[in-house]
mmCIF file of C-alpha atoms in Angstrom:
data_model
loop_
_atom_site.group_PDB
_atom_site.id
_atom_site.type_symbol
_atom_site.label_atom_id
_atom_site.label_comp_id
_atom_site.label_asym_id
_atom_site.label_seq_id
_atom_site.Cartn_x
_atom_site.Cartn_y
_atom_site.Cartn_z
ATOM 1 C CA MET Q 158 5.471 6.084 -65.367
ATOM 2 C CA THR Q 159 4.870 6.944 -61.703
ATOM 3 C CA ARG Q 160 1.210 7.020 -60.780
ATOM 4 C CA GLU Q 161 -0.159 9.700 -58.494
ATOM 5 C CA LYS Q 162 -1.343 8.267 -55.194
ATOM 6 C CA LEU Q 163 -4.976 8.544 -54.190
ATOM 7 C CA SER Q 164 -5.529 10.836 -51.208
ATOM 8 C CA PHE Q 165 -8.348 10.727 -48.663
ATOM 9 C CA HIS Q 166 -9.724 13.770 -50.489
ATOM 10 C CA ASP Q 167 -9.928 11.722 -53.714
ATOM 11 C CA ILE Q 168 -11.354 8.658 -52.003
ATOM 12 C CA PHE Q 169 -14.124 10.606 -50.266
ATOM 13 C CA TYR Q 170 -15.348 12.135 -53.504
ATOM 14 C CA ILE Q 171 -15.132 8.760 -55.247
ATOM 15 C CA PHE Q 172 -17.296 7.361 -52.432
ATOM 16 C CA LEU Q 173 -19.788 10.217 -52.743
ATOM 17 C CA PHE Q 174 -19.943 9.897 -56.523
ATOM 18 C CA GLY Q 175 -20.500 6.136 -56.236
ATOM 19 C CA CYS Q 176 -23.312 6.655 -53.699
ATOM 20 C CA LEU Q 177 -25.140 9.089 -55.965
ATOM 21 C CA LEU Q 178 -24.533 7.158 -59.189
ATOM 22 C CA GLY Q 179 -25.744 3.922 -57.596
ATOM 23 C CA TRP Q 180 -28.896 5.628 -56.342
ATOM 24 C CA VAL Q 181 -29.664 6.984 -59.822
ATOM 25 C CA VAL Q 182 -28.913 3.708 -61.646
ATOM 26 C CA GLU Q 183 -30.943 1.573 -59.199
ATOM 27 C CA GLY Q 184 -33.857 4.016 -59.379
ATOM 28 C CA LEU Q 185 -33.909 4.083 -63.181
ATOM 29 C CA TRP Q 186 -33.565 0.294 -63.398
ATOM 30 C CA THR Q 187 -36.521 -0.283 -61.059
ATOM 31 C CA LEU Q 188 -38.581 2.339 -62.879
ATOM 32 C CA LEU Q 189 -37.932 0.739 -66.273
ATOM 33 C CA LYS Q 190 -38.277 -2.861 -65.073
ATOM 34 C CA LYS Q 191 -41.213 -2.589 -62.651
ATOM 35 C CA GLY Q 192 -42.698 0.826 -63.379
ATOM 36 C CA LEU Q 193 -42.106 1.774 -59.732
ATOM 37 C CA LEU Q 194 -40.303 4.783 -58.326
ATOM 38 C CA ILE Q 195 -38.321 3.399 -55.388
ATOM 39 C CA ASN Q 196 -35.886 5.292 -53.183
ATOM 40 C CA HIS Q 197 -32.814 3.038 -53.262
ATOM 41 C CA SER Q 198 -30.901 5.065 -50.691
ATOM 42 C CA ALA Q 199 -29.326 3.181 -47.797
ATOM 43 C CA LEU Q 200 -29.829 6.185 -45.501
ATOM 44 C CA VAL Q 201 -33.144 7.760 -44.561
ATOM 45 C CA ILE Q 202 -32.101 11.292 -45.593
ATOM 46 C CA GLY Q 203 -30.639 11.959 -49.011
ATOM 47 C CA PRO Q 204 -29.846 9.922 -52.143
ATOM 48 C CA PHE Q 205 -26.946 7.876 -50.776
ATOM 49 C CA ASN Q 206 -26.570 4.235 -51.797
ATOM 50 C CA LEU Q 207 -23.650 3.284 -49.554
ATOM 51 C CA VAL Q 208 -23.142 -0.117 -51.201
ATOM 52 C CA TYR Q 209 -22.229 1.564 -54.475
ATOM 53 C CA GLY Q 210 -20.132 4.175 -52.666
ATOM 54 C CA LEU Q 211 -18.150 1.449 -50.936
ATOM 55 C CA GLY Q 212 -18.021 -0.475 -54.206
ATOM 56 C CA ALA Q 213 -16.547 2.555 -55.986
ATOM 57 C CA ILE Q 214 -13.808 2.832 -53.352
ATOM 58 C CA VAL Q 215 -12.972 -0.891 -53.343
ATOM 59 C CA LEU Q 216 -12.926 -1.140 -57.143
ATOM 60 C CA THR Q 217 -10.777 1.970 -57.435
ATOM 61 C CA LEU Q 218 -8.236 0.768 -54.874
ATOM 62 C CA ALA Q 219 -8.181 -2.722 -56.417
ATOM 63 C CA LEU Q 220 -7.843 -1.519 -60.007
ATOM 64 C CA TYR Q 221 -5.861 1.720 -59.763
ATOM 65 C CA LYS Q 222 -2.446 0.053 -60.046
ATOM 66 C CA ILE Q 223 -3.543 -2.123 -62.970
ATOM 67 C CA LYS Q 224 -5.677 0.470 -64.787
ATOM 68 C CA ASP Q 225 -3.329 0.379 -67.796
ATOM 69 C CA CYS Q 226 -3.466 -3.424 -68.063
ATOM 70 C CA ASN Q 227 -5.627 -5.307 -70.547
ATOM 71 C CA SER Q 228 -9.376 -5.576 -70.021
ATOM 72 C CA ILE Q 229 -9.267 -9.326 -69.315
ATOM 73 C CA LYS Q 230 -7.121 -8.816 -66.204
ATOM 74 C CA ILE Q 231 -9.271 -5.910 -65.038
ATOM 75 C CA PHE Q 232 -12.413 -7.991 -65.614
ATOM 76 C CA GLY Q 233 -11.014 -10.872 -63.544
ATOM 77 C CA VAL Q 234 -10.031 -8.662 -60.611
ATOM 78 C CA SER Q 235 -13.363 -6.785 -60.708
ATOM 79 C CA PHE Q 236 -15.281 -10.067 -60.941
ATOM 80 C CA ALA Q 237 -13.578 -11.423 -57.802
ATOM 81 C CA VAL Q 238 -13.506 -8.203 -55.772
ATOM 82 C CA GLY Q 239 -17.125 -7.286 -56.570
ATOM 83 C CA THR Q 240 -18.388 -10.770 -55.717
ATOM 84 C CA ILE Q 241 -16.563 -10.868 -52.371
ATOM 85 C CA LEU Q 242 -17.720 -7.353 -51.499
ATOM 86 C CA GLU Q 243 -21.363 -8.073 -52.351
ATOM 87 C CA TYR Q 244 -21.359 -11.297 -50.335
ATOM 88 C CA ALA Q 245 -19.744 -9.588 -47.331
ATOM 89 C CA ILE Q 246 -22.214 -6.669 -47.377
ATOM 90 C CA SER Q 247 -25.204 -9.011 -47.680
ATOM 91 C CA LEU Q 248 -23.948 -11.065 -44.730
ATOM 92 C CA PHE Q 249 -23.291 -7.939 -42.669
ATOM 93 C CA MET Q 250 -26.724 -6.414 -43.325
ATOM 94 C CA GLU Q 251 -28.573 -9.612 -42.468
ATOM 95 C CA TYR Q 252 -26.754 -10.465 -39.243
ATOM 96 C CA VAL Q 253 -26.181 -6.926 -37.945
ATOM 97 C CA PHE Q 254 -29.342 -5.120 -39.077
ATOM 98 C CA GLY Q 255 -31.629 -8.142 -39.443
ATOM 99 C CA PHE Q 256 -32.941 -7.701 -42.988
ATOM 100 C CA VAL Q 257 -32.249 -9.003 -46.480
ATOM 101 C CA ALA Q 258 -31.906 -6.099 -48.920
ATOM 102 C CA TRP Q 259 -31.516 -8.377 -51.979
ATOM 103 C CA THR Q 260 -31.610 -12.063 -52.842
ATOM 104 C CA TYR Q 261 -30.520 -14.008 -55.925
ATOM 105 C CA LYS Q 262 -32.012 -17.345 -54.872
ATOM 106 C CA HIS Q 263 -34.104 -17.456 -58.050
ATOM 107 C CA LYS Q 264 -31.041 -16.929 -60.287
ATOM 108 C CA PRO Q 265 -28.771 -19.741 -61.538
ATOM 109 C CA TYR Q 266 -25.303 -20.299 -60.071
ATOM 110 C CA ASN Q 267 -25.946 -18.325 -56.883
ATOM 111 C CA ILE Q 268 -24.183 -18.723 -53.538
ATOM 112 C CA ASN Q 269 -26.661 -18.656 -50.644
ATOM 113 C CA GLY Q 270 -28.705 -16.109 -52.586
ATOM 114 C CA ARG Q 271 -26.131 -13.433 -51.776
ATOM 115 C CA VAL Q 272 -24.207 -13.447 -55.059
ATOM 116 C CA CYS Q 273 -24.759 -15.017 -58.462
ATOM 117 C CA LEU Q 274 -22.839 -15.520 -61.677
ATOM 118 C CA SER Q 275 -24.723 -12.935 -63.750
ATOM 119 C CA TYR Q 276 -24.115 -10.136 -61.238
ATOM 120 C CA SER Q 277 -20.510 -11.196 -60.755
ATOM 121 C CA ILE Q 278 -20.076 -10.809 -64.517
ATOM 122 C CA PHE Q 279 -21.732 -7.404 -64.178
ATOM 123 C CA TRP Q 280 -19.117 -6.452 -61.548
ATOM 124 C CA GLY Q 281 -16.387 -7.497 -63.957
ATOM 125 C CA ILE Q 282 -17.767 -5.376 -66.793
ATOM 126 C CA LEU Q 283 -18.482 -2.483 -64.430
ATOM 127 C CA GLY Q 284 -14.855 -2.524 -63.293
ATOM 128 C CA ILE Q 285 -13.632 -2.085 -66.873
ATOM 129 C CA PHE Q 286 -15.969 0.830 -67.568
ATOM 130 C CA TRP Q 287 -15.230 2.391 -64.203
ATOM 131 C CA ILE Q 288 -11.436 2.398 -64.250
ATOM 132 C CA LYS Q 289 -11.030 2.960 -68.014
ATOM 133 C CA PHE Q 290 -13.700 5.568 -68.724
ATOM 134 C CA ILE Q 291 -15.587 6.917 -65.697
ATOM 135 C CA PHE Q 292 -12.858 7.182 -63.060
ATOM 136 C CA PRO Q 293 -10.463 9.320 -65.184
ATOM 137 C CA LYS Q 294 -13.232 11.909 -65.711
ATOM 138 C CA VAL Q 295 -14.179 11.869 -62.025
ATOM 139 C CA LYS Q 296 -10.508 12.306 -61.079
ATOM 140 C CA LYS Q 297 -10.207 15.347 -63.360
ATOM 141 C CA LEU Q 298 -13.297 16.933 -61.809
ATOM 142 C CA ILE Q 299 -11.922 16.332 -58.294
ATOM 143 C CA ALA Q 300 -8.606 17.943 -59.280
ATOM 144 C CA LYS Q 301 -10.436 21.130 -60.327
ATOM 145 C CA LEU Q 302 -12.022 21.632 -56.901
ATOM 146 C CA ASN Q 303 -10.789 24.404 -54.623
ATOM 147 C CA LYS Q 304 -8.881 22.415 -51.984
ATOM 148 C CA THR Q 305 -9.669 24.710 -49.023
ATOM 149 C CA GLU Q 306 -13.410 24.893 -49.710
ATOM 150 C CA SER Q 307 -13.468 21.222 -50.608
ATOM 151 C CA ILE Q 308 -11.983 20.186 -47.257
ATOM 152 C CA LYS Q 309 -14.636 22.273 -45.454
ATOM 153 C CA PHE Q 310 -17.340 20.545 -47.467
ATOM 154 C CA ILE Q 311 -15.908 17.102 -46.681
ATOM 155 C CA LYS Q 312 -15.943 17.806 -42.922
ATOM 156 C CA ILE Q 313 -19.588 18.937 -43.076
ATOM 157 C CA ALA Q 314 -20.518 15.965 -45.278
ATOM 158 C CA ILE Q 315 -18.875 13.466 -42.904
ATOM 159 C CA ILE Q 316 -20.760 14.923 -39.912
ATOM 160 C CA PHE Q 317 -24.020 14.749 -41.865
ATOM 161 C CA LEU Q 318 -23.426 11.149 -43.015
ATOM 162 C CA ILE Q 319 -22.648 10.059 -39.450
ATOM 163 C CA PHE Q 320 -25.876 11.703 -38.228
ATOM 164 C CA ASP Q 321 -27.820 10.160 -41.127
ATOM 165 C CA SER Q 322 -26.362 6.711 -40.363
ATOM 166 C CA ILE Q 323 -27.312 6.945 -36.683
ATOM 167 C CA LEU Q 324 -30.821 8.101 -37.628
ATOM 168 C CA THR Q 325 -31.125 5.211 -40.104
ATOM 169 C CA ILE Q 326 -30.128 2.639 -37.483
ATOM 170 C CA GLY Q 327 -32.663 4.208 -35.122
ATOM 171 C CA ALA Q 328 -35.369 4.044 -37.799
ATOM 172 C CA ILE Q 329 -34.644 0.355 -38.494
ATOM 173 C CA ASN Q 330 -34.766 -0.526 -34.795
ATOM 174 C CA ARG Q 331 -37.921 1.532 -34.310
ATOM 175 C CA GLY Q 332 -39.490 -0.131 -37.367
ATOM 176 C CA LYS Q 333 -39.019 -3.544 -35.801
ATOM 177 C CA GLU Q 334 -40.650 -2.322 -32.585
ATOM 178 C CA TYR Q 335 -43.539 -0.826 -34.569
ATOM 179 C CA GLU Q 336 -44.210 -4.171 -36.246
ATOM 180 C CA GLN Q 337 -44.356 -5.738 -32.783
ATOM 181 C CA ASN Q 338 -47.007 -3.145 -31.826
ATOM 182 C CA ILE Q 339 -44.663 -1.404 -29.392
ATOM 183 C CA PRO Q 340 -45.692 2.279 -29.083
ATOM 184 C CA PRO Q 341 -43.097 5.104 -29.284
ATOM 185 C CA ASN Q 342 -41.476 6.015 -25.958
ATOM 186 C CA ASN Q 343 -40.522 9.611 -26.733
ATOM 187 C CA LYS Q 344 -40.816 12.492 -29.207
ATOM 188 C CA ILE Q 345 -37.874 11.259 -31.276
ATOM 189 C CA GLU Q 346 -39.529 7.894 -31.867
ATOM 190 C CA GLU Q 347 -42.786 9.671 -32.726
ATOM 191 C CA VAL Q 348 -40.945 11.713 -35.364
ATOM 192 C CA ILE Q 349 -39.301 8.554 -36.736
ATOM 193 C CA ASP Q 350 -42.697 6.819 -36.983
ATOM 194 C CA LYS Q 351 -44.122 9.824 -38.813
ATOM 195 C CA TYR Q 352 -41.341 10.486 -41.319
ATOM 196 C CA PHE Q 353 -39.210 7.316 -41.477
ATOM 197 C CA GLY Q 354 -41.643 4.552 -40.565
ATOM 198 C CA VAL Q 355 -42.159 1.057 -41.947
ATOM 199 C CA GLU Q 356 -43.708 2.261 -45.197
ATOM 200 C CA TYR Q 357 -40.733 4.533 -45.822
ATOM 201 C CA LEU Q 358 -38.268 1.727 -45.007
ATOM 202 C CA ASN Q 359 -40.091 -0.715 -47.262
ATOM 203 C CA ASN Q 360 -39.749 1.722 -50.148
ATOM 204 C CA MET Q 361 -36.035 2.166 -49.427
ATOM 205 C CA PHE Q 362 -35.293 -1.538 -49.137
ATOM 206 C CA ASN Q 363 -37.648 -2.701 -51.903
ATOM 207 C CA ASN Q 364 -40.125 -4.336 -49.497
ATOM 208 C CA ARG Q 365 -37.514 -6.704 -48.002
ATOM 209 C CA TRP Q 366 -36.112 -4.642 -45.146
ATOM 210 C CA ASN Q 367 -37.193 -6.955 -42.320
ATOM 211 C CA ARG Q 368 -37.619 -10.286 -44.038
ATOM 212 C CA LYS Q 369 -35.183 -13.215 -43.915
#
């Protein structure tokens, strides 16, 4: 049976769905575990957890051709792909943006605190549920969208996400300056201090945004 190829249109909506689903799951988990309502977005505007969005894309691309295989094979691929992705993102965030968004140093069988066995197993199980149960439903919903209107929405969404990413980088850099008692130099930095300051960033990054 010939499988339909995934288009950019499909991949974008998979990314968006992963961002939103990750934000919801992380928020509920923190609320149930710690009794805290934390904004687990990776961007300062909107509920977008980019790690999960990227994870949804990578898992889909890695598993799409083997989605009809047995669960053991899917688990193994998801286990490996998820672990590598999580390690790479952790490394990138620390050395490019200068903060540690998560650490597994207290968990057994961890590698430099970036990944650990229990979460790698979680990636494996998540891959099975994703490609066997969740992805087919998401794909059907995407197929029902009006293509013309959908493309317009994607263009607007991409522009917004680029703006949001730039603003987030600016907020992180400004947050570091704020903690060094450097005053804002212009109106933009004043707005960032007011709406996306250190307290806001700490809530987003679970109080670890600028700590190594």
